[in-house]
Amino acid sequence: MARDISKAVELIKSFEGIPDGDPSTVNLDAYLCPAGYWTIGWGHVVIDSNGNMVKGVSNKPIARAIYPNGITKAEAEILLQDDVRKFSTGVEDAIHVQISDTRFCALVSFAFNIGIGAFRDSTLTKLLNQGEPNQIPSQLLRWTKSGGKELAGLKRRRTAEAELWNSVAS
């Protein structure tokens, strides 16, 4: 059964925005996200030819070489849809209990932001799989820091994910 992941896409778009690393050009260019990764479109991390995420200011030439002409908004939409599908598969593989599509979308947004490995290994996922769904909102709200520093944007995002989780009974 295919899941409706539209709420995950909406939530991700609302927090990722669609920044442009070079507004003087026609297309969208790669930009450095707050965590230091080169990103393009709605939070799509730039991957080099070895499959590694491109990180750090010094790697700007690499990030820009991967997308030399930038991307259009339509291409950004395609990248986001592909990324959400990948993260949906990762979340589906990590959870072993039935949850609604709405709750699933909250988890996809969370995993998209923290990475599927961190999601899979998180206490949040362990508690969910142990049948503790009421613990999920408080677990989401624990993930508001980057580099040991609380970020207002992450706090708003986790609150929105918790609210989406709580918007349905199961």
PDB file of C-alpha atoms in Angstrom:
ATOM      1  CA  MET A   1       0.000   0.000   0.000  1.00  0.00           C
ATOM      2  CA  ALA A   2       1.437   3.342  -1.020  1.00  0.00           C
ATOM      3  CA  ARG A   3       1.521   6.040   1.625  1.00  0.00           C
ATOM      4  CA  ASP A   4       0.355   9.599   1.160  1.00  0.00           C
ATOM      5  CA  ILE A   5       3.553  11.575   1.827  1.00  0.00           C
ATOM      6  CA  SER A   6       2.196  14.959   0.766  1.00  0.00           C
ATOM      7  CA  LYS A   7       2.249  16.334   4.324  1.00  0.00           C
ATOM      8  CA  ALA A   8       5.934  15.413   4.600  1.00  0.00           C
ATOM      9  CA  VAL A   9       6.683  17.305   1.381  1.00  0.00           C
ATOM     10  CA  GLU A  10       4.728  20.354   2.626  1.00  0.00           C
ATOM     11  CA  LEU A  11       6.488  20.326   5.994  1.00  0.00           C
ATOM     12  CA  ILE A  12       9.944  19.913   4.477  1.00  0.00           C
ATOM     13  CA  LYS A  13       9.299  22.730   2.005  1.00  0.00           C
ATOM     14  CA  SER A  14       8.142  25.014   4.794  1.00  0.00           C
ATOM     15  CA  PHE A  15      11.392  24.564   6.722  1.00  0.00           C
ATOM     16  CA  GLU A  16      13.937  24.034   3.978  1.00  0.00           C
ATOM     17  CA  GLY A  17      12.810  26.971   1.898  1.00  0.00           C
ATOM     18  CA  ILE A  18      14.433  27.223  -1.492  1.00  0.00           C
ATOM     19  CA  PRO A  19      17.497  29.416  -1.012  1.00  0.00           C
ATOM     20  CA  ASP A  20      19.679  30.368  -3.923  1.00  0.00           C
ATOM     21  CA  GLY A  21      23.445  30.373  -3.548  1.00  0.00           C
ATOM     22  CA  ASP A  22      23.778  32.922  -6.344  1.00  0.00           C
ATOM     23  CA  PRO A  23      20.695  35.075  -6.931  1.00  0.00           C
ATOM     24  CA  SER A  24      22.454  36.859  -9.812  1.00  0.00           C
ATOM     25  CA  THR A  25      21.978  33.779 -12.029  1.00  0.00           C
ATOM     26  CA  VAL A  26      18.755  32.526 -13.609  1.00  0.00           C
ATOM     27  CA  ASN A  27      18.675  29.099 -11.949  1.00  0.00           C
ATOM     28  CA  LEU A  28      19.013  28.035  -8.331  1.00  0.00           C
ATOM     29  CA  ASP A  29      22.598  27.449  -7.237  1.00  0.00           C
ATOM     30  CA  ALA A  30      24.074  25.386  -4.406  1.00  0.00           C
ATOM     31  CA  TYR A  31      24.271  27.043  -0.989  1.00  0.00           C
ATOM     32  CA  LEU A  32      25.843  26.171   2.350  1.00  0.00           C
ATOM     33  CA  CYS A  33      23.231  25.012   4.877  1.00  0.00           C
ATOM     34  CA  PRO A  34      23.529  25.819   8.619  1.00  0.00           C
ATOM     35  CA  ALA A  35      25.100  22.389   9.255  1.00  0.00           C
ATOM     36  CA  GLY A  36      27.843  23.170   6.719  1.00  0.00           C
ATOM     37  CA  TYR A  37      26.692  20.919   3.847  1.00  0.00           C
ATOM     38  CA  TRP A  38      26.378  22.125   0.280  1.00  0.00           C
ATOM     39  CA  THR A  39      22.721  21.958  -0.601  1.00  0.00           C
ATOM     40  CA  ILE A  40      20.544  22.809  -3.581  1.00  0.00           C
ATOM     41  CA  GLY A  41      16.801  23.216  -3.948  1.00  0.00           C
ATOM     42  CA  TRP A  42      14.715  22.183  -0.947  1.00  0.00           C
ATOM     43  CA  GLY A  43      17.433  20.671   1.219  1.00  0.00           C
ATOM     44  CA  HIS A  44      18.970  18.306  -1.343  1.00  0.00           C
ATOM     45  CA  VAL A  45      22.531  17.635  -0.163  1.00  0.00           C
ATOM     46  CA  VAL A  46      25.094  17.811  -2.957  1.00  0.00           C
ATOM     47  CA  ILE A  47      26.849  14.458  -3.423  1.00  0.00           C
ATOM     48  CA  ASP A  48      30.270  14.182  -5.064  1.00  0.00           C
ATOM     49  CA  SER A  49      31.334  11.535  -7.608  1.00  0.00           C
ATOM     50  CA  ASN A  50      32.455   9.236  -4.765  1.00  0.00           C
ATOM     51  CA  GLY A  51      29.020   9.341  -3.138  1.00  0.00           C
ATOM     52  CA  ASN A  52      30.119  11.648  -0.316  1.00  0.00           C
ATOM     53  CA  MET A  53      28.168  14.648   0.921  1.00  0.00           C
ATOM     54  CA  VAL A  54      30.012  17.862   0.037  1.00  0.00           C
ATOM     55  CA  LYS A  55      30.724  19.855   3.193  1.00  0.00           C
ATOM     56  CA  GLY A  56      32.561  23.031   4.123  1.00  0.00           C
ATOM     57  CA  VAL A  57      33.156  26.462   2.667  1.00  0.00           C
ATOM     58  CA  SER A  58      36.366  25.318   0.988  1.00  0.00           C
ATOM     59  CA  ASN A  59      34.405  22.824  -1.135  1.00  0.00           C
ATOM     60  CA  LYS A  60      32.295  25.462  -2.884  1.00  0.00           C
ATOM     61  CA  PRO A  61      34.059  24.833  -6.236  1.00  0.00           C
ATOM     62  CA  ILE A  62      33.204  21.127  -6.001  1.00  0.00           C
ATOM     63  CA  ALA A  63      29.549  21.821  -5.166  1.00  0.00           C
ATOM     64  CA  ARG A  64      29.213  24.341  -7.968  1.00  0.00           C
ATOM     65  CA  ALA A  65      30.959  22.015 -10.459  1.00  0.00           C
ATOM     66  CA  ILE A  66      28.348  19.313  -9.788  1.00  0.00           C
ATOM     67  CA  TYR A  67      25.571  21.753 -10.699  1.00  0.00           C
ATOM     68  CA  PRO A  68      27.451  24.205 -12.975  1.00  0.00           C
ATOM     69  CA  ASN A  69      24.300  25.833 -14.327  1.00  0.00           C
ATOM     70  CA  GLY A  70      22.257  25.478 -11.165  1.00  0.00           C
ATOM     71  CA  ILE A  71      18.810  23.894 -11.323  1.00  0.00           C
ATOM     72  CA  THR A  72      15.333  25.140 -12.147  1.00  0.00           C
ATOM     73  CA  LYS A  73      12.511  25.171  -9.622  1.00  0.00           C
ATOM     74  CA  ALA A  74      10.977  22.215 -11.492  1.00  0.00           C
ATOM     75  CA  GLU A  75      14.251  20.277 -11.112  1.00  0.00           C
ATOM     76  CA  ALA A  76      14.306  21.198  -7.406  1.00  0.00           C
ATOM     77  CA  GLU A  77      10.810  19.713  -7.117  1.00  0.00           C
ATOM     78  CA  ILE A  78      12.001  16.467  -8.748  1.00  0.00           C
ATOM     79  CA  LEU A  79      15.007  16.253  -6.398  1.00  0.00           C
ATOM     80  CA  LEU A  80      12.745  16.811  -3.379  1.00  0.00           C
ATOM     81  CA  GLN A  81      10.251  14.154  -4.491  1.00  0.00           C
ATOM     82  CA  ASP A  82      13.108  11.677  -5.028  1.00  0.00           C
ATOM     83  CA  ASP A  83      14.645  12.520  -1.640  1.00  0.00           C
ATOM     84  CA  VAL A  84      11.309  12.169   0.160  1.00  0.00           C
ATOM     85  CA  ARG A  85      10.754   8.773  -1.461  1.00  0.00           C
ATOM     86  CA  LYS A  86      14.217   7.631  -0.316  1.00  0.00           C
ATOM     87  CA  PHE A  87      13.645   8.865   3.216  1.00  0.00           C
ATOM     88  CA  SER A  88      10.165   7.312   3.244  1.00  0.00           C
ATOM     89  CA  THR A  89      11.717   3.947   2.413  1.00  0.00           C
ATOM     90  CA  GLY A  90      14.299   4.410   5.169  1.00  0.00           C
ATOM     91  CA  VAL A  91      11.642   5.300   7.742  1.00  0.00           C
ATOM     92  CA  GLU A  92       9.448   2.404   6.612  1.00  0.00           C
ATOM     93  CA  ASP A  93      12.387   0.011   7.031  1.00  0.00           C
ATOM     94  CA  ALA A  94      13.230   1.369  10.507  1.00  0.00           C
ATOM     95  CA  ILE A  95       9.796   1.231  12.084  1.00  0.00           C
ATOM     96  CA  HIS A  96       8.079  -2.025  12.922  1.00  0.00           C
ATOM     97  CA  VAL A  97       4.694  -0.780  14.092  1.00  0.00           C
ATOM     98  CA  GLN A  98       1.662   0.502  12.210  1.00  0.00           C
ATOM     99  CA  ILE A  99       1.198   4.275  12.179  1.00  0.00           C
ATOM    100  CA  SER A 100      -1.003   6.614  10.181  1.00  0.00           C
ATOM    101  CA  ASP A 101       0.250   8.372   7.066  1.00  0.00           C
ATOM    102  CA  THR A 102       0.137  11.682   8.951  1.00  0.00           C
ATOM    103  CA  ARG A 103       2.411  10.386  11.708  1.00  0.00           C
ATOM    104  CA  PHE A 104       4.614   8.769   9.095  1.00  0.00           C
ATOM    105  CA  CYS A 105       4.993  12.172   7.414  1.00  0.00           C
ATOM    106  CA  ALA A 106       6.161  13.733  10.685  1.00  0.00           C
ATOM    107  CA  LEU A 107       8.852  11.045  10.905  1.00  0.00           C
ATOM    108  CA  VAL A 108       9.895  11.471   7.265  1.00  0.00           C
ATOM    109  CA  SER A 109      10.401  15.203   7.806  1.00  0.00           C
ATOM    110  CA  PHE A 110      12.451  14.434  10.928  1.00  0.00           C
ATOM    111  CA  ALA A 111      14.581  11.796   9.176  1.00  0.00           C
ATOM    112  CA  PHE A 112      15.078  14.089   6.157  1.00  0.00           C
ATOM    113  CA  ASN A 113      16.574  16.652   8.521  1.00  0.00           C
ATOM    114  CA  ILE A 114      18.745  14.427  10.745  1.00  0.00           C
ATOM    115  CA  GLY A 115      19.627  11.641   8.303  1.00  0.00           C
ATOM    116  CA  ILE A 116      18.288   8.126   8.052  1.00  0.00           C
ATOM    117  CA  GLY A 117      21.146   6.605  10.056  1.00  0.00           C
ATOM    118  CA  ALA A 118      20.551   8.931  13.000  1.00  0.00           C
ATOM    119  CA  PHE A 119      16.815   8.271  12.714  1.00  0.00           C
ATOM    120  CA  ARG A 120      17.265   4.501  12.650  1.00  0.00           C
ATOM    121  CA  ASP A 121      19.568   4.565  15.697  1.00  0.00           C
ATOM    122  CA  SER A 122      17.558   7.113  17.700  1.00  0.00           C
ATOM    123  CA  THR A 123      15.832   6.555  21.016  1.00  0.00           C
ATOM    124  CA  LEU A 124      12.720   7.912  19.294  1.00  0.00           C
ATOM    125  CA  THR A 125      12.676   4.984  16.867  1.00  0.00           C
ATOM    126  CA  LYS A 126      13.432   2.472  19.615  1.00  0.00           C
ATOM    127  CA  LEU A 127      10.547   3.800  21.738  1.00  0.00           C
ATOM    128  CA  LEU A 128       8.145   3.780  18.797  1.00  0.00           C
ATOM    129  CA  ASN A 129       9.064   0.193  17.965  1.00  0.00           C
ATOM    130  CA  GLN A 130       8.561  -0.735  21.628  1.00  0.00           C
ATOM    131  CA  GLY A 131       4.981   0.504  21.398  1.00  0.00           C
ATOM    132  CA  GLU A 132       5.466   3.903  23.042  1.00  0.00           C
ATOM    133  CA  PRO A 133       3.925   6.317  20.502  1.00  0.00           C
ATOM    134  CA  ASN A 134       3.078   8.872  23.190  1.00  0.00           C
ATOM    135  CA  GLN A 135       6.829   9.387  23.756  1.00  0.00           C
ATOM    136  CA  ILE A 136       7.473  10.563  20.187  1.00  0.00           C
ATOM    137  CA  PRO A 137       6.637  14.276  20.572  1.00  0.00           C
ATOM    138  CA  SER A 138       9.012  14.704  23.523  1.00  0.00           C
ATOM    139  CA  GLN A 139      11.679  12.739  21.672  1.00  0.00           C
ATOM    140  CA  LEU A 140      11.323  15.000  18.626  1.00  0.00           C
ATOM    141  CA  LEU A 141      11.796  18.046  20.825  1.00  0.00           C
ATOM    142  CA  ARG A 142      15.168  16.699  22.012  1.00  0.00           C
ATOM    143  CA  TRP A 143      16.619  17.262  18.507  1.00  0.00           C
ATOM    144  CA  THR A 144      16.890  21.050  18.471  1.00  0.00           C
ATOM    145  CA  LYS A 145      20.670  21.477  18.478  1.00  0.00           C
ATOM    146  CA  SER A 146      23.365  21.592  15.852  1.00  0.00           C
ATOM    147  CA  GLY A 147      26.993  21.612  16.946  1.00  0.00           C
ATOM    148  CA  GLY A 148      25.834  21.634  20.583  1.00  0.00           C
ATOM    149  CA  LYS A 149      23.949  24.898  20.107  1.00  0.00           C
ATOM    150  CA  GLU A 150      20.157  25.189  20.167  1.00  0.00           C
ATOM    151  CA  LEU A 151      18.803  26.614  16.918  1.00  0.00           C
ATOM    152  CA  ALA A 152      15.469  28.438  16.814  1.00  0.00           C
ATOM    153  CA  GLY A 153      14.741  27.001  13.368  1.00  0.00           C
ATOM    154  CA  LEU A 154      15.232  23.435  14.598  1.00  0.00           C
ATOM    155  CA  LYS A 155      13.038  24.116  17.609  1.00  0.00           C
ATOM    156  CA  ARG A 156      10.259  25.420  15.307  1.00  0.00           C
ATOM    157  CA  ARG A 157      10.674  22.427  13.000  1.00  0.00           C
ATOM    158  CA  ARG A 158      10.565  19.874  15.820  1.00  0.00           C
ATOM    159  CA  THR A 159       7.504  21.607  17.273  1.00  0.00           C
ATOM    160  CA  ALA A 160       5.774  21.417  13.878  1.00  0.00           C
ATOM    161  CA  GLU A 161       6.695  17.727  13.541  1.00  0.00           C
ATOM    162  CA  ALA A 162       5.383  17.029  17.062  1.00  0.00           C
ATOM    163  CA  GLU A 163       2.176  18.919  16.275  1.00  0.00           C
ATOM    164  CA  LEU A 164       1.718  16.893  13.086  1.00  0.00           C
ATOM    165  CA  TRP A 165       2.324  13.689  15.075  1.00  0.00           C
ATOM    166  CA  ASN A 166      -0.258  14.776  17.671  1.00  0.00           C
ATOM    167  CA  SER A 167      -2.820  15.823  15.049  1.00  0.00           C
ATOM    168  CA  VAL A 168      -4.113  12.244  14.786  1.00  0.00           C
ATOM    169  CA  ALA A 169      -4.872   9.519  17.300  1.00  0.00           C
ATOM    170  CA  SER A 170      -2.833   6.791  15.582  1.00  0.00           C
TER     171      SER A 170
END
